[in-house]
Amino acid sequence: ADLVYIDPPYLSSINNTGVNYHDFYHFLEGICQYDSWSDKIDHKSKHLRLKREKTVWEDIGGINKAFETIFERFRDKILVVSYRSTGIPSEQKLIEMLGFYKKNVSVINKNYKYTLSKNSGSELLFIAK
């Protein structure tokens, strides 16, 4: 691949909480881990959600390292990162981290408001070459 698109879960700077993508991609997890899928389901939950597994993307102390690990791994590719303006790390921090591996970092900022959210912000698209 020449380009790697990264859309990690957002860690909110508003309330320091993250989104666990397992809550949204139940079907895909089941396909990827079909043989152990039944063990991963919380059979006590009404909607048979996956058992919660803490990820580095929800850890305020480890999220910068998670980004750095990905950026280093794909340092020879064009990197495109989707993130929120209200996320941790900040826009400026992500530019700084990407700039360590790439000469040219640009940001596209698109305002939005989710229908069910009280918070507004911007969707940021970082393009690092």
Tab-separated table of C-alpha atoms in Angstrom:
chain	number	residue	atom	x	y	z
A	1	ALA	CA	0.000	0.000	0.000
A	2	ASP	CA	1.097	3.532	-0.676
A	3	LEU	CA	-1.353	5.097	1.757
A	4	VAL	CA	-2.535	4.049	5.216
A	5	TYR	CA	-5.835	5.447	6.524
A	6	ILE	CA	-6.171	5.487	10.311
A	7	ASP	CA	-9.484	6.139	12.068
A	8	PRO	CA	-8.790	5.371	15.732
A	9	PRO	CA	-11.311	5.708	18.547
A	10	TYR	CA	-11.465	9.198	20.016
A	11	LEU	CA	-10.388	9.998	23.556
A	12	SER	CA	-12.420	13.052	24.518
A	13	SER	CA	-10.700	16.036	26.105
A	14	ILE	CA	-14.102	17.149	27.375
A	15	ASN	CA	-14.634	14.255	29.781
A	16	ASN	CA	-11.441	12.146	29.372
A	17	THR	CA	-13.402	9.134	28.181
A	18	GLY	CA	-12.853	7.074	25.094
A	19	VAL	CA	-15.003	5.155	22.712
A	20	ASN	CA	-14.469	1.424	22.519
A	21	TYR	CA	-14.952	0.402	18.893
A	22	HIS	CA	-15.862	-3.121	19.985
A	23	ASP	CA	-19.266	-1.684	20.882
A	24	PHE	CA	-19.840	-0.747	17.240
A	25	TYR	CA	-18.110	-3.501	15.269
A	26	HIS	CA	-19.543	-6.613	16.867
A	27	PHE	CA	-20.197	-8.270	13.516
A	28	LEU	CA	-16.668	-7.648	12.195
A	29	GLU	CA	-15.060	-8.941	15.391
A	30	GLY	CA	-17.146	-12.070	15.034
A	31	ILE	CA	-15.871	-12.687	11.527
A	32	CYS	CA	-12.246	-12.003	12.494
A	33	GLN	CA	-12.363	-14.224	15.570
A	34	TYR	CA	-15.078	-16.673	14.594
A	35	ASP	CA	-13.763	-19.685	16.544
A	36	SER	CA	-13.693	-17.759	19.840
A	37	TRP	CA	-16.599	-15.391	19.185
A	38	SER	CA	-18.997	-17.088	21.590
A	39	ASP	CA	-16.496	-16.674	24.436
A	40	LYS	CA	-16.268	-12.948	23.731
A	41	ILE	CA	-20.010	-12.287	23.979
A	42	ASP	CA	-21.485	-10.931	27.200
A	43	HIS	CA	-24.422	-13.328	27.456
A	44	LYS	CA	-25.859	-11.340	30.385
A	45	SER	CA	-26.349	-8.227	28.244
A	46	LYS	CA	-29.671	-7.613	26.521
A	47	HIS	CA	-28.135	-7.058	23.081
A	48	LEU	CA	-25.393	-9.676	23.455
A	49	ARG	CA	-22.614	-7.100	23.207
A	50	LEU	CA	-18.975	-8.076	23.326
A	51	LYS	CA	-17.311	-8.257	26.717
A	52	ARG	CA	-15.521	-4.998	27.425
A	53	GLU	CA	-11.799	-5.051	26.848
A	54	LYS	CA	-9.831	-1.961	27.803
A	55	THR	CA	-7.724	-0.649	24.935
A	56	VAL	CA	-4.811	1.755	24.755
A	57	TRP	CA	-7.108	4.123	22.841
A	58	GLU	CA	-9.096	4.680	26.037
A	59	ASP	CA	-5.996	5.274	28.178
A	60	ILE	CA	-5.049	8.927	28.625
A	61	GLY	CA	-1.559	7.822	29.693
A	62	GLY	CA	-0.935	5.559	26.708
A	63	ILE	CA	-2.714	7.099	23.745
A	64	ASN	CA	0.283	9.150	22.558
A	65	LYS	CA	2.399	5.997	22.471
A	66	ALA	CA	-0.325	4.228	20.483
A	67	PHE	CA	-0.232	6.945	17.830
A	68	GLU	CA	3.576	6.972	17.782
A	69	THR	CA	3.660	3.190	17.326
A	70	ILE	CA	1.360	3.402	14.296
A	71	PHE	CA	3.171	6.379	12.785
A	72	GLU	CA	6.530	4.648	13.159
A	73	ARG	CA	5.236	1.371	11.722
A	74	PHE	CA	3.910	3.088	8.602
A	75	ARG	CA	6.555	5.792	8.339
A	76	ASP	CA	7.247	4.872	4.682
A	77	LYS	CA	3.601	5.336	3.664
A	78	ILE	CA	1.397	8.358	3.178
A	79	LEU	CA	-0.563	8.616	6.428
A	80	VAL	CA	-4.137	9.876	6.595
A	81	VAL	CA	-5.551	10.167	10.107
A	82	SER	CA	-9.158	10.975	10.946
A	83	TYR	CA	-9.652	12.481	14.411
A	84	ARG	CA	-11.805	14.956	16.333
A	85	SER	CA	-10.820	18.461	17.318
A	86	THR	CA	-11.917	17.697	20.880
A	87	GLY	CA	-9.716	14.604	21.072
A	88	ILE	CA	-6.619	13.759	23.066
A	89	PRO	CA	-3.969	14.261	21.821
A	90	SER	CA	-4.676	17.754	20.519
A	91	GLU	CA	-4.509	18.781	16.886
A	92	GLN	CA	-1.162	20.476	17.493
A	93	LYS	CA	0.264	17.400	19.230
A	94	LEU	CA	-0.770	15.127	16.351
A	95	ILE	CA	0.826	17.531	13.863
A	96	GLU	CA	4.009	17.426	15.957
A	97	MET	CA	4.014	13.613	16.144
A	98	LEU	CA	3.352	13.203	12.425
A	99	GLY	CA	5.999	15.832	11.685
A	100	PHE	CA	8.614	13.646	13.352
A	101	TYR	CA	8.110	11.043	10.608
A	102	LYS	CA	6.889	13.168	7.683
A	103	LYS	CA	8.073	16.372	6.002
A	104	ASN	CA	4.643	17.619	4.965
A	105	VAL	CA	1.632	17.529	7.315
A	106	SER	CA	-1.625	19.237	6.387
A	107	VAL	CA	-4.973	19.306	8.171
A	108	ILE	CA	-8.462	19.536	6.736
A	109	ASN	CA	-11.005	20.772	9.285
A	110	LYS	CA	-14.715	20.003	8.799
A	111	ASN	CA	-17.279	21.319	11.312
A	112	TYR	CA	-20.046	18.934	12.341
A	113	LYS	CA	-22.551	18.164	15.071
A	114	TYR	CA	-23.657	14.618	15.745
A	115	THR	CA	-27.406	14.337	16.072
A	116	LEU	CA	-27.350	12.630	19.471
A	117	SER	CA	-24.418	14.593	20.922
A	118	LYS	CA	-24.516	17.765	23.001
A	119	ASN	CA	-20.950	18.577	21.967
A	120	SER	CA	-19.936	20.118	18.701
A	121	GLY	CA	-16.521	20.196	17.166
A	122	SER	CA	-14.634	19.468	14.014
A	123	GLU	CA	-13.589	16.345	12.217
A	124	LEU	CA	-9.901	16.637	11.420
A	125	LEU	CA	-8.224	14.856	8.562
A	126	PHE	CA	-4.432	14.830	8.848
A	127	ILE	CA	-2.536	14.095	5.652
A	128	ALA	CA	1.149	13.355	6.181
A	129	LYS	CA	3.555	12.795	3.271
